[in-house]
Coordinates of C-alpha atoms and ligand atoms in Angstrom, one line a residue:
X1 CA -0.1 0.0 0.2
X2 CA 1.2 3.2 -0.8
X3 CA 1.6 5.7 2.7
X4 CA -0.3 8.5 1.3
X5 CA -3.2 5.0 1.0
X6 CA -2.5 4.8 4.4
X7 CA -2.3 8.7 5.5
X8 CA -6.1 8.2 4.4
X9 CA -6.8 5.9 5.9
X10 CA -6.1 6.7 9.2
X11 CA -7.1 10.3 9.1
X12 CA -10.6 8.7 7.6
X13 CA -10.5 6.9 11.3
X14 CA -9.6 9.6 13.0
X15 CA -12.3 11.7 11.7
X16 CA -15.4 9.4 12.6
X17 CA -13.5 8.9 16.0
X18 CA -13.6 12.3 16.4
X19 CA -17.4 12.3 15.0
X20 CA -18.1 9.0 17.8
X21 CA -16.7 11.2 20.4
X22 CA -18.3 14.3 20.0
X23 CA -21.8 12.7 20.4
X24 CA -20.9 10.3 23.5
X25 CA -20.0 14.3 25.0
X26 CA -23.7 15.1 24.1
X27 CA -24.6 12.6 26.1
X28 CA -22.6 12.7 28.6
X29 CA -23.5 16.0 29.3
X30 CA -27.6 15.1 28.9
X31 CA -27.3 12.3 31.9
X32 CA -25.4 14.8 33.5
X33 CA -28.3 18.2 32.8
X34 CA -31.0 14.7 34.3
X35 CA -29.3 13.9 37.2
X36 CA -29.0 18.0 37.8
X37 CA -32.8 18.0 37.6
X38 CA -33.1 14.5 40.2
X39 CA -32.0 16.9 43.1
X40 CA -34.2 19.0 42.4
X41 CA -37.1 16.1 42.7
X42 CA -39.1 17.1 46.5
X43 CA -39.7 13.3 47.7
X44 CA -43.6 14.5 47.8
X45 CA -44.0 15.4 44.2
X46 CA -42.6 12.2 43.6
X47 CA -45.0 10.8 46.2
X48 CA -47.3 12.4 45.1
X49 CA -46.4 11.3 41.4
X50 CA -46.5 7.3 41.7
X51 CA -49.4 8.1 43.0
X52 CA -51.2 9.8 39.7
X53 CA -49.4 7.0 37.9
X54 CA -49.6 4.1 39.6
X55 CA -53.8 5.0 39.3
X56 CA -53.4 5.4 35.4
X57 CA -51.6 2.3 35.1
X58 CA -53.2 0.0 37.0
X59 CA -57.2 1.3 35.1
X60 CA -54.4 0.6 31.7
X61 CA -53.9 -2.8 33.0
X62 CA -57.4 -3.7 34.2
X63 CA -58.7 -2.5 30.9
X64 CA -57.0 -4.3 29.0
X65 CA -57.8 -7.4 30.8
X66 CA -61.3 -6.9 31.4
X67 CA -62.4 -6.3 27.5
X68 CA -60.2 -8.9 26.9
X69 CA -62.0 -11.6 28.9
X70 CA -64.4 -10.3 27.8
X71 CA -64.5 -10.5 24.4
X72 CA -63.1 -14.4 24.7
X73 CA -66.1 -15.3 26.9
X74 CA -68.0 -14.3 24.0
X75 CA -66.1 -16.1 21.8
X76 CA -65.4 -19.3 23.9
X77 CA -67.7 -19.3 26.7
X78 CA -66.1 -18.9 30.0
X79 CA -63.9 -22.5 29.7
X80 CA -61.9 -21.2 26.2
X81 CA -62.1 -17.7 28.6
X82 CA -60.0 -20.3 31.5
X83 CA -57.5 -21.5 28.6
X84 CA -56.9 -18.4 27.6
X85 CA -57.0 -16.3 30.8
X86 CA -54.3 -19.5 31.5
X87 CA -51.8 -18.4 28.3
X88 CA -52.4 -14.2 28.0
X89 CA -53.3 -13.5 31.4
X90 CA -49.8 -12.4 32.5
X91 CA -48.8 -11.5 29.3
X92 CA -51.5 -9.1 28.8
X93 CA -50.3 -7.2 32.0
X94 CA -46.3 -7.2 31.1
X95 CA -47.2 -5.9 28.1
X96 CA -48.3 -3.3 30.2
X97 CA -45.4 -3.0 32.2
X98 CA -42.4 -3.1 29.5
X99 CA -44.3 -0.2 28.0
X100 CA -44.4 1.7 31.1
X101 CA -40.6 0.5 32.4
X102 CA -42.4 -0.8 35.6
X103 CA -43.0 -4.3 36.4
X104 CA -46.8 -5.2 37.3
X105 CA -48.5 -8.2 39.0
X106 CA -51.6 -9.4 40.8
X107 CA -51.9 -10.9 43.9
X108 CA -53.6 -12.5 46.3
X109 CA -54.0 -13.9 49.3
X110 CA -56.1 -16.7 47.6
X111 CA -54.3 -17.4 44.7
X112 CA -55.4 -18.9 41.1
X113 CA -52.0 -18.6 39.4
X114 CA -49.4 -19.9 41.7
X115 CA -47.4 -16.8 39.6
X116 CA -49.8 -14.2 41.4
X117 CA -48.8 -15.1 45.5
X118 CA -47.6 -12.4 47.3
X119 CA -44.4 -11.4 49.2
X120 CA -44.1 -10.5 52.2
X121 CA -44.2 -6.5 51.4
X122 CA -47.4 -7.8 49.3
X123 CA -49.2 -10.3 51.3
X124 CA -48.6 -7.5 54.6
X125 CA -50.3 -5.0 52.0
X126 CA -53.2 -7.8 51.6
X127 CA -53.8 -8.2 54.5
X128 CA -54.4 -4.6 56.0
X129 CA -57.0 -4.4 52.5
X130 CA -58.7 -7.4 53.2
X131 CA -58.9 -6.4 57.7
X132 CA -59.9 -1.8 56.3
X133 CA -62.7 -3.9 53.6
X134 CA -63.9 -6.6 57.2
X135 CA -64.7 -3.0 58.9
X136 CA -66.8 -1.5 56.7
X137 CA -63.8 1.2 55.5
X138 CA -62.8 2.2 51.6
X139 CA -59.4 1.6 50.8
X140 CA -56.7 4.3 48.6
X141 CA -54.2 2.8 47.3
X142 CA -51.0 2.9 48.8
X143 CA -46.9 4.0 48.1
X144 CA -44.1 1.9 50.0
X145 CA -41.0 3.1 49.6
X146 CA -38.5 0.0 48.4
X147 CA -34.7 -0.1 48.7
X148 CA -33.8 3.0 50.2
X149 CA -36.3 4.5 48.1
X150 CA -35.7 4.0 44.3
X151 CA -38.4 1.2 44.6
X152 CA -41.5 3.5 45.2
X153 CA -44.2 0.3 45.5
X154 CA -47.4 1.2 43.8
X155 CA -51.2 -0.5 46.1
X156 CA -54.4 -1.1 44.9
X157 CA -57.0 -3.0 45.5
X158 CA -58.8 -5.3 43.4
X159 CA -62.5 -6.5 44.5
X160 CA -65.1 -8.8 43.5
X161 CA -67.6 -6.7 42.1
X162 CA -69.8 -9.8 41.8
X163 CA -71.8 -10.9 38.6
X164 CA -69.1 -12.4 36.2
X165 CA -66.6 -13.4 38.0
X166 CA -68.7 -14.9 40.5
X167 CA -68.3 -17.5 37.9
X168 CA -65.3 -17.8 37.0
X169 CA -64.0 -17.4 41.6
X170 CA -67.7 -17.6 43.3
X171 CA -69.2 -20.8 45.0
X172 CA -67.6 -24.3 42.7
X173 CA -70.8 -25.8 43.9
X174 CA -73.4 -23.1 42.6
X175 CA -71.6 -20.4 41.1
X176 CA -69.2 -21.8 38.7
X177 CA -70.5 -25.1 36.0
X178 CA -68.6 -27.5 36.1
X179 CA -66.7 -27.3 32.6
X180 CA -65.3 -24.1 33.9
X181 CA -64.8 -26.1 36.9
X182 CA -63.5 -29.5 35.1
X183 CA -60.6 -26.2 32.8
X184 CA -59.9 -24.5 36.0
X185 CA -58.8 -28.0 38.5
X186 CA -57.5 -29.8 34.6
X187 CA -55.0 -25.8 33.4
X188 CA -54.0 -24.8 37.8
X189 CA -54.1 -27.5 39.5
X190 CA -53.0 -25.9 43.3
X191 CA -56.2 -23.3 43.0
X192 CA -57.3 -21.2 45.8
X193 CA -59.9 -18.9 43.8
X194 CA -63.2 -20.1 44.4
X195 CA -65.3 -19.7 47.5
X196 CA -65.4 -15.1 46.4
X197 CA -68.2 -13.5 47.3
X198 CA -69.4 -10.0 46.1
X199 CA -67.7 -7.3 47.2
X200 CA -64.4 -9.3 49.1
X201 CA -61.2 -8.4 47.9
X202 CA -59.8 -10.8 45.2
X203 CA -56.7 -9.1 45.3
X204 CA -54.6 -6.3 44.5
X205 CA -52.1 -4.7 42.1
X206 CA -48.4 -4.1 42.6
X207 CA -46.5 -2.1 40.6
X208 CA -42.6 -1.7 41.5
X209 CA -42.2 2.0 40.4
X210 CA -37.9 2.6 39.8
X211 CA -37.5 6.5 40.7
X212 CA -35.8 7.1 37.8
X213 CA -38.7 5.8 36.1
X214 CA -40.6 8.1 38.0
X215 CA -38.7 11.4 37.8
X216 CA -38.2 10.9 34.0
X217 CA -41.9 10.9 33.2
X218 CA -42.5 13.8 35.5
Ligands
HEC1 C1 -63.5 -16.7 32.9 C2 -63.0 -17.5 33.7 C3 -62.9 -16.4 35.1 C4 -63.4 -14.7 34.8 C5 -64.8 -14.5 33.6 C6 -62.7 -13.0 35.7 N1 -61.9 -14.7 35.5 FE1 -60.2 -13.6 37.5 N2 -59.1 -15.7 36.6 C7 -59.1 -16.2 35.9 C8 -58.3 -17.3 35.7 C9 -57.8 -18.1 34.8 C10 -56.8 -16.4 36.2 C11 -55.6 -17.1 36.5 C12 -54.3 -16.8 35.2 C13 -53.2 -16.3 35.6 O1 -52.9 -17.6 34.7 O2 -52.1 -15.2 35.5 C14 -57.3 -15.5 37.4 C15 -56.4 -14.9 38.0 C16 -57.4 -13.8 38.5 C17 -57.0 -12.5 39.3 C18 -54.8 -12.9 39.8 C19 -55.1 -13.1 41.3 C20 -55.1 -15.1 41.1 O3 -55.9 -15.8 41.8 O4 -54.2 -15.5 40.4 C21 -57.0 -11.5 40.1 C22 -57.0 -10.1 40.9 C23 -59.0 -12.2 38.6 N3 -58.5 -13.4 38.7 C24 -59.5 -10.9 39.8 C25 -60.9 -10.6 38.8 C26 -62.0 -9.8 38.6 C27 -62.3 -9.0 39.4 C28 -63.2 -10.7 37.9 C29 -64.0 -10.0 37.2 C30 -63.9 -8.6 36.8 C31 -62.9 -12.1 37.2 N4 -61.0 -12.5 37.8 C32 -62.6 -12.8 36.8 C33 -60.6 -16.4 35.8 C34 -60.9 -16.1 35.5

């Protein structure tokens, strides 16, 4: 290779590397800018925002689940809908979670899917919600700070309104049809989610919001 050609290759490589260094610099600058903004956020505003955002995310996930459930029941009947929930309930909540970069769960003390069992913190909150309901008190959503405030845990009680929910979560003798019950036992051999009555606590939404995601969206 002629020395001239080598020079051009070298020069070109230098140009490329300079270009990318410049954009890295800009990125770093933006990061620094963002982190100084973080310091200006006040804790009360952060909690207030997490509460509003949690309300929005849980409503969005709930809507997505209920709309899909109604459609599937109309198309395939209740037993068919159990199959569908088995395959799709978790992916539906996951989709909402990924969209907002948070973690979304529905947990219950008497859960159907073992993946929806609560952790210790969630268990305490569920017990508090159940206690309040039993005392006739209305449950408000709640925010708990976890990991030294790095995570804001939003929770919201899910109460059984009655109606269609009882066709799959009500009394196995009278409210749940044989074919539905058979499908539930097939898909969920450790099911604990029957025997509910209207007005009882079915579970809760549990949404773990990373502090930095809340700040990014404020
Ligand atoms: C067609 C039957 C069916 C109907 C109707 C139904 N569910 Fe479920 N439900 C299921 C199945 C199946 C699961 C387990 C989903 C999974 O695998 O994640 C479930 C899970 C849940 C969970 C998550 C906790 C757990 O037990 O695993 C909650 C909360 C819940 N249902 C509430 C309701 C409410 C409230 C209604 C009424 C609006 C309702 N369900 C109607 C079948 C049904």
